[in-house]
Amino acid sequence: QWYQTQSTGTTPQLAMLIVCLILLLPRCLVSADETYNYFDFVRQWWPNSCYMAKQRCTQLPRETKNWTIHGLWPSRDADHYPKYCAGTSYHLNTTEIADLLEEMHREWPTYYSGGDTWFWSHEYCEHGTCCTDNFPDVHHYFSTVLQLNQRLDIDAALAGAGIMPDLNTPYTFQQLDQAMKRSFGVDQATYWCRKVTVDDGSSKQLVYQISLCIDKDPGSLGPRDCPASRKGCVREKPFYLIPFAFLNEEH
């Protein structure tokens, strides 16, 4: 009788407490994982990503001729960042960003077979869900990224430094650093590189992504120095920018 009474009276309460603890534990872990110190604002140069690679960028619109957005990533340091803070099953409802779609298709395209909407959904699911303290909804996140892209014009910064797409013109990382300093006031950005072997047998280093680090303060969201990171680049060797014309030839 005593066992039955206790079992009936207290065990459900204990079970409820256990369930609550189980539910809260992942939430605590996610909250701890959401911390970040700045944003990586990453733009990509598609010819350098796709030239002599398996992917041929056939999904890109032919009118794309500029550096395009990869994403805005909350980051802790050069190698660690929170991700998938709302799980991995998020699906973007484009009606929430209908007024942004024309600009996004132009400035944020992808060659991935899933298409632009799939790519934006992936970026928000992996990165945007981890910075809702700054951008509480989908529209706020994407509209802010587009504003940053306009304000921090990387095409103009490189052109102003004389760094133009040309398969046969090498550039130094000192030139690239100077362009970032002159246009954005930073001493250190992050560059991603890959090496390819061209038709004459020589190898070329290609910068295919550039990240400007952005202060997380919503009042400024201004450029700041990035932590040191090579991302595959050999700074002692020159780099090249492949023109979009080569991409079109591969189509």
mmCIF file of C-alpha atoms in Angstrom:
data_model
loop_
_atom_site.group_PDB
_atom_site.id
_atom_site.type_symbol
_atom_site.label_atom_id
_atom_site.label_comp_id
_atom_site.label_asym_id
_atom_site.label_seq_id
_atom_site.Cartn_x
_atom_site.Cartn_y
_atom_site.Cartn_z
ATOM 1 C CA GLN A 1 0.000 0.000 0.000
ATOM 2 C CA TRP A 2 2.761 2.448 0.940
ATOM 3 C CA TYR A 3 4.677 1.676 -2.220
ATOM 4 C CA GLN A 4 1.590 2.143 -4.391
ATOM 5 C CA THR A 5 0.679 5.444 -2.729
ATOM 6 C CA GLN A 6 4.188 6.823 -3.073
ATOM 7 C CA SER A 7 4.463 5.530 -6.582
ATOM 8 C CA THR A 8 1.200 7.145 -7.569
ATOM 9 C CA GLY A 9 1.798 10.419 -5.716
ATOM 10 C CA THR A 10 5.476 11.328 -6.170
ATOM 11 C CA THR A 11 6.810 9.440 -9.147
ATOM 12 C CA PRO A 12 4.902 11.529 -11.710
ATOM 13 C CA GLN A 13 6.339 14.684 -10.112
ATOM 14 C CA LEU A 14 9.812 13.221 -10.184
ATOM 15 C CA ALA A 15 9.294 12.128 -13.763
ATOM 16 C CA MET A 16 8.183 15.635 -14.689
ATOM 17 C CA LEU A 17 11.287 17.103 -13.063
ATOM 18 C CA ILE A 18 13.497 14.719 -15.001
ATOM 19 C CA VAL A 19 11.739 15.596 -18.262
ATOM 20 C CA CYS A 20 12.188 19.312 -17.574
ATOM 21 C CA LEU A 21 15.879 18.829 -16.883
ATOM 22 C CA ILE A 22 16.289 16.839 -20.078
ATOM 23 C CA LEU A 23 14.531 19.552 -22.068
ATOM 24 C CA LEU A 24 16.494 22.361 -20.472
ATOM 25 C CA LEU A 25 19.914 20.761 -20.858
ATOM 26 C CA PRO A 26 20.114 21.087 -24.655
ATOM 27 C CA ARG A 27 18.791 24.639 -24.357
ATOM 28 C CA CYS A 28 21.605 25.459 -21.945
ATOM 29 C CA LEU A 29 24.124 23.906 -24.273
ATOM 30 C CA VAL A 30 22.783 25.835 -27.262
ATOM 31 C CA SER A 31 22.836 29.104 -25.338
ATOM 32 C CA ALA A 32 26.481 28.531 -24.413
ATOM 33 C CA ASP A 33 27.223 27.707 -28.060
ATOM 34 C CA GLU A 34 25.610 30.871 -29.373
ATOM 35 C CA THR A 35 28.322 33.196 -28.049
ATOM 36 C CA TYR A 36 30.296 35.107 -30.653
ATOM 37 C CA ASN A 37 32.645 38.081 -30.748
ATOM 38 C CA TYR A 38 32.276 39.535 -34.249
ATOM 39 C CA PHE A 39 30.926 38.775 -37.721
ATOM 40 C CA ASP A 40 32.748 37.406 -40.743
ATOM 41 C CA PHE A 41 31.255 39.121 -43.788
ATOM 42 C CA VAL A 42 32.340 36.827 -46.607
ATOM 43 C CA ARG A 43 32.237 37.682 -50.302
ATOM 44 C CA GLN A 44 33.325 35.357 -53.110
ATOM 45 C CA TRP A 45 34.784 35.678 -56.592
ATOM 46 C CA TRP A 46 33.100 32.908 -58.558
ATOM 47 C CA PRO A 47 35.674 32.526 -61.378
ATOM 48 C CA ASN A 48 38.380 31.764 -58.824
ATOM 49 C CA SER A 49 36.108 29.244 -57.099
ATOM 50 C CA CYS A 50 35.108 27.455 -60.280
ATOM 51 C CA TYR A 51 38.050 27.823 -62.675
ATOM 52 C CA MET A 52 39.502 24.384 -63.449
ATOM 53 C CA ALA A 53 37.371 22.853 -60.697
ATOM 54 C CA LYS A 54 34.731 20.137 -60.725
ATOM 55 C CA GLN A 55 31.950 22.670 -60.358
ATOM 56 C CA ARG A 56 31.497 24.831 -63.459
ATOM 57 C CA CYS A 57 29.170 27.468 -62.036
ATOM 58 C CA THR A 58 26.611 26.798 -64.750
ATOM 59 C CA GLN A 59 23.818 27.891 -62.379
ATOM 60 C CA LEU A 60 25.119 31.444 -62.092
ATOM 61 C CA PRO A 61 23.318 34.136 -64.078
ATOM 62 C CA ARG A 62 25.491 35.304 -66.964
ATOM 63 C CA GLU A 63 25.090 38.929 -65.888
ATOM 64 C CA THR A 64 26.997 38.209 -62.660
ATOM 65 C CA LYS A 65 30.307 40.049 -63.006
ATOM 66 C CA ASN A 66 31.093 41.126 -59.457
ATOM 67 C CA TRP A 67 32.094 39.823 -56.037
ATOM 68 C CA THR A 68 28.982 38.293 -54.531
ATOM 69 C CA ILE A 69 27.843 37.540 -51.000
ATOM 70 C CA HIS A 70 28.568 34.216 -49.350
ATOM 71 C CA GLY A 71 27.246 35.083 -45.916
ATOM 72 C CA LEU A 72 27.422 36.927 -42.626
ATOM 73 C CA TRP A 73 28.762 34.558 -39.974
ATOM 74 C CA PRO A 74 28.844 35.225 -36.230
ATOM 75 C CA SER A 75 32.316 34.062 -35.169
ATOM 76 C CA ARG A 76 34.279 33.513 -31.982
ATOM 77 C CA ASP A 77 37.733 33.487 -33.607
ATOM 78 C CA ALA A 78 39.391 32.472 -36.876
ATOM 79 C CA ASP A 79 38.444 28.807 -36.508
ATOM 80 C CA HIS A 80 35.323 28.611 -34.324
ATOM 81 C CA TYR A 81 31.772 29.832 -34.739
ATOM 82 C CA PRO A 82 28.337 28.871 -33.438
ATOM 83 C CA LYS A 83 26.069 27.153 -35.939
ATOM 84 C CA TYR A 84 22.583 25.700 -36.351
ATOM 85 C CA CYS A 85 21.335 27.401 -33.199
ATOM 86 C CA ALA A 86 17.713 26.542 -34.076
ATOM 87 C CA GLY A 87 18.440 23.046 -35.363
ATOM 88 C CA THR A 88 19.171 21.871 -38.887
ATOM 89 C CA SER A 89 15.675 21.667 -40.352
ATOM 90 C CA TYR A 90 14.978 25.372 -40.984
ATOM 91 C CA HIS A 91 13.345 26.152 -44.334
ATOM 92 C CA LEU A 92 13.302 29.726 -45.609
ATOM 93 C CA ASN A 93 9.907 31.189 -46.463
ATOM 94 C CA THR A 94 10.735 33.693 -49.193
ATOM 95 C CA THR A 95 7.469 35.590 -48.671
ATOM 96 C CA GLU A 96 9.170 37.047 -45.592
ATOM 97 C CA ILE A 97 11.827 38.661 -47.788
ATOM 98 C CA ALA A 98 9.804 39.234 -50.968
ATOM 99 C CA ASP A 99 10.937 42.863 -51.226
ATOM 100 C CA LEU A 100 14.607 41.765 -51.138
ATOM 101 C CA LEU A 101 14.530 38.929 -53.660
ATOM 102 C CA GLU A 102 15.506 40.883 -56.777
ATOM 103 C CA GLU A 103 18.615 42.263 -55.118
ATOM 104 C CA MET A 104 19.422 38.925 -53.492
ATOM 105 C CA HIS A 105 19.291 37.046 -56.798
ATOM 106 C CA ARG A 106 21.697 39.632 -58.199
ATOM 107 C CA GLU A 107 24.083 40.020 -55.247
ATOM 108 C CA TRP A 108 23.780 36.619 -53.526
ATOM 109 C CA PRO A 109 23.583 33.939 -56.249
ATOM 110 C CA THR A 110 24.975 30.409 -56.103
ATOM 111 C CA TYR A 111 25.978 27.642 -58.473
ATOM 112 C CA TYR A 112 24.622 24.955 -56.110
ATOM 113 C CA SER A 113 22.044 22.721 -57.725
ATOM 114 C CA GLY A 114 19.521 23.593 -55.018
ATOM 115 C CA GLY A 115 19.441 27.149 -56.343
ATOM 116 C CA ASP A 116 19.558 30.516 -54.633
ATOM 117 C CA THR A 117 16.696 29.898 -52.199
ATOM 118 C CA TRP A 118 18.300 26.696 -50.950
ATOM 119 C CA PHE A 119 21.597 28.529 -50.432
ATOM 120 C CA TRP A 120 19.992 31.427 -48.520
ATOM 121 C CA SER A 121 18.068 28.965 -46.375
ATOM 122 C CA HIS A 122 21.295 27.124 -45.582
ATOM 123 C CA GLU A 123 23.108 30.344 -44.670
ATOM 124 C CA TYR A 124 20.326 31.484 -42.360
ATOM 125 C CA CYS A 125 19.924 28.044 -40.776
ATOM 126 C CA GLU A 126 23.650 27.658 -40.075
ATOM 127 C CA HIS A 127 24.582 31.253 -39.262
ATOM 128 C CA GLY A 128 21.603 33.605 -39.068
ATOM 129 C CA THR A 129 19.901 31.634 -36.299
ATOM 130 C CA CYS A 130 22.949 32.242 -34.091
ATOM 131 C CA CYS A 131 22.764 36.038 -34.122
ATOM 132 C CA THR A 132 19.110 36.734 -33.351
ATOM 133 C CA ASP A 133 20.292 39.052 -30.581
ATOM 134 C CA ASN A 134 21.307 41.425 -33.377
ATOM 135 C CA PHE A 135 18.858 40.360 -36.091
ATOM 136 C CA PRO A 136 15.661 39.059 -34.472
ATOM 137 C CA ASP A 137 13.990 37.960 -37.700
ATOM 138 C CA VAL A 138 14.785 36.719 -41.190
ATOM 139 C CA HIS A 139 14.115 40.028 -42.928
ATOM 140 C CA HIS A 140 16.349 41.935 -40.540
ATOM 141 C CA TYR A 141 19.217 39.519 -41.152
ATOM 142 C CA PHE A 142 19.055 39.520 -44.946
ATOM 143 C CA SER A 143 18.356 43.240 -45.334
ATOM 144 C CA THR A 144 21.332 44.057 -43.099
ATOM 145 C CA VAL A 145 23.626 41.833 -45.166
ATOM 146 C CA LEU A 146 22.518 43.590 -48.348
ATOM 147 C CA GLN A 147 23.130 46.987 -46.737
ATOM 148 C CA LEU A 148 26.611 45.917 -45.664
ATOM 149 C CA ASN A 149 27.327 44.727 -49.194
ATOM 150 C CA GLN A 150 26.441 48.148 -50.586
ATOM 151 C CA ARG A 151 28.299 50.084 -47.902
ATOM 152 C CA LEU A 152 31.441 47.949 -47.991
ATOM 153 C CA ASP A 153 31.882 47.783 -51.777
ATOM 154 C CA ILE A 154 34.679 45.297 -52.351
ATOM 155 C CA ASP A 155 34.634 45.657 -56.153
ATOM 156 C CA ALA A 156 35.279 49.389 -55.821
ATOM 157 C CA ALA A 157 37.977 48.796 -53.192
ATOM 158 C CA LEU A 158 39.937 46.448 -55.455
ATOM 159 C CA ALA A 159 39.441 48.524 -58.599
ATOM 160 C CA GLY A 160 40.620 51.612 -56.714
ATOM 161 C CA ALA A 161 43.828 49.762 -55.865
ATOM 162 C CA GLY A 162 44.327 48.658 -59.465
ATOM 163 C CA ILE A 163 43.485 45.021 -58.741
ATOM 164 C CA MET A 164 41.498 43.957 -61.786
ATOM 165 C CA PRO A 165 40.615 40.485 -63.109
ATOM 166 C CA ASP A 166 43.347 39.305 -65.480
ATOM 167 C CA LEU A 167 44.621 35.758 -65.881
ATOM 168 C CA ASN A 168 48.154 36.974 -66.595
ATOM 169 C CA THR A 169 48.555 39.740 -64.024
ATOM 170 C CA PRO A 170 49.922 38.720 -60.614
ATOM 171 C CA TYR A 171 49.118 40.712 -57.478
ATOM 172 C CA THR A 172 50.716 40.665 -54.050
ATOM 173 C CA PHE A 173 48.970 40.286 -50.723
ATOM 174 C CA GLN A 174 50.553 43.580 -49.725
ATOM 175 C CA GLN A 175 48.513 45.217 -52.506
ATOM 176 C CA LEU A 176 45.391 43.466 -51.246
ATOM 177 C CA ASP A 177 46.099 44.536 -47.650
ATOM 178 C CA GLN A 178 46.549 48.125 -48.796
ATOM 179 C CA ALA A 179 43.230 48.028 -50.648
ATOM 180 C CA MET A 180 41.444 46.823 -47.501
ATOM 181 C CA LYS A 181 43.169 49.490 -45.410
ATOM 182 C CA ARG A 182 42.434 52.314 -47.835
ATOM 183 C CA SER A 183 38.765 51.468 -48.330
ATOM 184 C CA PHE A 184 37.725 49.959 -45.011
ATOM 185 C CA GLY A 185 40.332 51.102 -42.499
ATOM 186 C CA VAL A 186 41.401 47.599 -41.454
ATOM 187 C CA ASP A 187 44.907 46.192 -41.208
ATOM 188 C CA GLN A 188 43.831 42.590 -41.518
ATOM 189 C CA ALA A 189 41.095 40.876 -43.518
ATOM 190 C CA THR A 190 40.797 37.130 -44.151
ATOM 191 C CA TYR A 191 41.542 35.640 -47.560
ATOM 192 C CA TRP A 192 40.723 32.144 -48.861
ATOM 193 C CA CYS A 193 42.976 30.680 -51.582
ATOM 194 C CA ARG A 194 43.200 27.661 -53.850
ATOM 195 C CA LYS A 195 45.951 26.613 -56.266
ATOM 196 C CA VAL A 196 45.333 25.491 -59.839
ATOM 197 C CA THR A 197 47.521 24.209 -62.654
ATOM 198 C CA VAL A 198 46.814 26.081 -65.897
ATOM 199 C CA ASP A 199 47.219 24.991 -69.504
ATOM 200 C CA ASP A 200 50.938 25.805 -69.758
ATOM 201 C CA GLY A 201 51.668 23.641 -66.722
ATOM 202 C CA SER A 202 52.324 26.481 -64.329
ATOM 203 C CA SER A 203 50.450 26.890 -61.062
ATOM 204 C CA LYS A 204 48.499 29.942 -59.969
ATOM 205 C CA GLN A 205 47.204 30.924 -56.558
ATOM 206 C CA LEU A 206 43.617 32.183 -56.674
ATOM 207 C CA VAL A 207 41.926 34.249 -53.966
ATOM 208 C CA TYR A 208 38.327 33.055 -54.112
ATOM 209 C CA GLN A 209 36.897 34.578 -50.925
ATOM 210 C CA ILE A 210 37.536 37.668 -48.822
ATOM 211 C CA SER A 211 36.097 38.253 -45.376
ATOM 212 C CA LEU A 212 35.820 41.617 -43.713
ATOM 213 C CA CYS A 213 35.349 41.234 -39.983
ATOM 214 C CA ILE A 214 32.481 43.305 -38.603
ATOM 215 C CA ASP A 215 31.921 44.623 -35.090
ATOM 216 C CA LYS A 216 28.911 42.907 -33.502
ATOM 217 C CA ASP A 217 27.683 46.172 -31.930
ATOM 218 C CA PRO A 218 24.350 46.772 -33.711
ATOM 219 C CA GLY A 219 24.938 50.498 -33.413
ATOM 220 C CA SER A 220 27.960 50.385 -35.689
ATOM 221 C CA LEU A 221 28.421 47.079 -37.537
ATOM 222 C CA GLY A 222 31.660 48.628 -38.725
ATOM 223 C CA PRO A 223 34.784 46.895 -40.080
ATOM 224 C CA ARG A 224 37.401 45.710 -37.608
ATOM 225 C CA ASP A 225 40.619 43.730 -37.861
ATOM 226 C CA CYS A 226 40.228 39.990 -38.338
ATOM 227 C CA PRO A 227 42.226 37.477 -36.308
ATOM 228 C CA ALA A 228 45.208 36.027 -38.144
ATOM 229 C CA SER A 229 44.273 33.200 -40.501
ATOM 230 C CA ARG A 230 45.764 31.948 -43.760
ATOM 231 C CA LYS A 231 42.869 29.844 -45.163
ATOM 232 C CA GLY A 232 45.227 28.160 -47.619
ATOM 233 C CA CYS A 233 46.962 31.336 -48.842
ATOM 234 C CA VAL A 234 50.724 31.571 -49.233
ATOM 235 C CA ARG A 235 51.347 35.278 -48.725
ATOM 236 C CA GLU A 236 54.890 35.087 -50.095
ATOM 237 C CA LYS A 237 53.510 34.107 -53.517
ATOM 238 C CA PRO A 238 51.351 36.218 -55.858
ATOM 239 C CA PHE A 239 47.678 35.640 -56.524
ATOM 240 C CA TYR A 240 45.475 36.072 -59.587
ATOM 241 C CA LEU A 241 41.878 37.010 -60.317
ATOM 242 C CA ILE A 242 40.345 35.015 -63.172
ATOM 243 C CA PRO A 243 37.984 37.096 -65.368
ATOM 244 C CA PHE A 244 34.356 36.052 -65.682
ATOM 245 C CA ALA A 245 34.953 35.592 -69.410
ATOM 246 C CA PHE A 246 36.809 32.353 -68.669
ATOM 247 C CA LEU A 247 33.839 31.114 -66.690
ATOM 248 C CA ASN A 248 31.522 31.771 -69.625
ATOM 249 C CA GLU A 249 33.856 29.883 -71.950
ATOM 250 C CA GLU A 250 33.564 26.860 -69.659
ATOM 251 C CA HIS A 251 29.773 27.051 -69.885
#
